[in-house]
XYZ file of C-alpha atoms in Angstrom:
192
model
C 82.487 100.493 59.937
C 79.939 102.747 60.890
C 77.850 104.417 58.421
C 78.575 108.065 57.805
C 75.877 110.376 59.216
C 74.802 113.583 57.626
C 76.504 115.316 60.541
C 79.926 113.638 59.458
C 79.324 114.594 55.796
C 78.822 118.112 57.052
C 81.826 118.102 59.131
C 84.003 116.540 56.593
C 83.141 119.067 53.914
C 83.631 122.009 56.435
C 87.150 120.642 56.770
C 87.432 120.893 53.363
C 86.371 124.506 53.031
C 88.312 125.624 56.179
C 91.741 123.931 54.347
C 90.542 125.799 51.064
C 89.560 128.977 52.266
C 90.628 129.488 55.985
C 88.438 128.861 58.883
C 87.489 132.535 59.501
C 86.201 133.307 55.898
C 84.090 130.282 55.702
C 80.238 130.906 56.659
C 77.952 128.697 57.438
C 75.961 129.840 54.422
C 79.103 128.677 52.383
C 78.959 125.147 54.195
C 75.253 124.713 53.155
C 75.947 125.882 49.384
C 78.524 123.191 49.403
C 76.333 120.724 50.807
C 73.586 121.456 48.556
C 71.075 122.432 51.520
C 69.766 125.533 52.854
C 71.731 127.087 55.765
C 69.085 126.759 58.357
C 69.030 122.905 57.510
C 72.448 122.836 58.902
C 71.302 123.664 62.228
C 69.179 120.431 62.373
C 72.602 118.618 62.384
C 75.257 120.873 63.909
C 75.025 123.732 66.349
C 77.502 126.180 64.950
C 80.850 126.772 63.064
C 82.759 126.572 66.345
C 81.154 122.896 67.066
C 82.409 121.744 63.725
C 86.000 123.114 64.225
C 85.839 121.427 68.075
C 84.881 118.233 66.378
C 87.822 118.060 63.981
C 90.317 119.333 65.981
C 89.844 117.601 69.549
C 89.001 114.188 67.676
C 91.967 114.269 65.798
C 94.210 115.443 68.864
C 92.456 112.729 70.816
C 93.219 110.207 68.409
C 96.897 111.063 68.272
C 97.101 111.029 71.942
C 95.621 107.654 72.504
C 97.588 106.384 69.611
C 100.906 107.546 71.373
C 100.041 106.185 74.744
C 99.237 102.863 73.067
C 103.123 103.246 71.763
C 104.518 104.001 74.735
C 102.805 101.010 76.527
C 104.631 98.749 74.299
C 108.301 96.866 75.128
C 109.666 97.904 71.730
C 112.995 99.744 71.361
C 112.673 103.610 71.415
C 113.777 103.211 67.539
C 110.566 101.171 66.846
C 108.361 103.491 69.230
C 109.492 106.135 66.708
C 108.702 104.401 63.697
C 105.447 103.605 65.327
C 104.958 107.439 65.789
C 105.743 107.931 62.253
C 103.385 105.336 61.129
C 100.794 107.079 63.353
C 101.026 110.325 61.907
C 101.034 108.875 58.352
C 98.266 106.738 58.979
C 95.906 109.605 60.556
C 97.040 111.987 58.065
C 96.618 110.239 54.577
C 92.861 109.734 56.060
C 92.135 113.339 56.929
C 94.103 115.677 55.237
C 91.643 118.482 55.507
C 91.198 117.947 59.164
C 94.847 118.034 59.582
C 94.952 121.510 58.010
C 92.195 122.742 60.358
C 94.496 120.882 63.377
C 97.495 122.676 62.329
C 96.132 126.132 61.000
C 92.873 126.803 62.653
C 93.189 125.362 66.516
C 93.714 128.907 68.059
C 90.193 129.729 67.085
C 88.906 126.965 69.259
C 87.045 128.776 72.108
C 85.796 126.631 75.292
C 88.190 123.811 74.086
C 91.294 125.738 73.514
C 92.919 124.995 76.877
C 91.970 121.125 76.640
C 93.548 121.050 73.186
C 96.727 122.753 74.267
C 96.803 120.323 77.054
C 96.631 117.370 74.538
C 99.262 118.761 72.407
C 101.690 119.725 75.106
C 101.309 116.219 76.666
C 101.724 114.746 73.116
C 104.905 116.530 72.717
C 105.976 115.662 76.444
C 105.316 111.846 75.601
C 107.225 112.315 72.256
C 110.213 113.964 74.289
C 110.135 111.139 76.563
C 110.672 108.199 73.943
C 113.732 110.462 72.483
C 114.952 110.604 75.757
C 114.645 107.043 76.635
C 116.458 106.227 73.246
C 119.376 108.453 74.345
C 119.597 107.102 77.989
C 119.253 103.498 76.397
C 121.965 104.174 73.894
C 119.908 103.904 70.993
C 119.719 107.539 69.793
C 122.715 109.932 69.465
C 123.461 112.033 72.599
C 122.125 115.456 70.642
C 119.596 118.031 71.463
C 116.381 116.446 71.936
C 114.501 119.553 71.282
C 115.983 119.893 68.048
C 115.225 116.202 67.510
C 111.691 116.903 68.498
C 111.100 119.692 66.627
C 112.545 118.306 63.223
C 110.434 115.369 63.391
C 107.066 116.607 64.566
C 107.536 119.415 61.973
C 107.924 117.093 58.920
C 105.004 114.840 60.463
C 102.767 117.929 61.115
C 103.039 119.231 57.899
C 102.321 115.697 55.838
C 98.868 117.147 55.217
C 100.443 119.530 52.579
C 102.275 116.900 50.726
C 100.155 113.612 50.809
C 97.413 115.081 48.713
C 100.018 115.466 45.746
C 100.612 111.865 45.860
C 98.070 109.946 43.833
C 100.017 106.673 44.486
C 100.191 107.124 47.963
C 101.048 103.610 50.001
C 100.924 104.597 53.776
C 103.130 101.956 54.514
C 105.868 102.413 52.287
C 105.763 106.054 53.100
C 106.055 105.304 56.530
C 109.289 103.126 56.321
C 110.657 105.846 53.902
C 109.875 108.687 56.572
C 111.226 106.439 59.307
C 114.368 106.088 57.408
C 115.204 109.756 56.543
C 113.943 110.975 59.920
C 115.423 108.615 62.330
C 118.336 107.048 60.336
C 119.255 110.331 58.425
C 120.512 110.801 55.048
C 124.070 110.391 55.815
C 125.626 107.645 53.238
C 127.389 105.261 55.630
C 131.189 104.603 54.829
C 132.869 101.370 56.142
């Protein structure tokens, strides 16, 4: 595990402030105060608030994208791939709830990287959709509305950053299993 640099500390602190106040409301002075340093000193480590936002959002989007690509390469069933996607979201979110808030709430403030981010997001959704379509094709998943399935699962996974911090005794593995059970198998009690 690499040592955390001052820049990493600044990015983590900024992500927390962005979640609490919103990207637009946070100034470099706010960040410097939170870091216990002068605003001018921040610029020794980071060029702008925009650079911080880009670092937060793009790194997470790329982590999700590469994770899903690895899942797609596996020879597992589509149901198991969906479980792996749930686990991917739980693991990334539980390690970075503040960054996930920026990913979900502040992405539209990206400037030169906005188009790249939107392409990553679109590709991710297409890959996810493909897992669902293959699951239907292979008779693993009900033949229902793929877009509703995609929206339902992704909406839950994307909002985990709101719920996870409220759970002090969070076990990511257990949460992944329980979420998979509900999101993939449903809540309908099976009657024999």
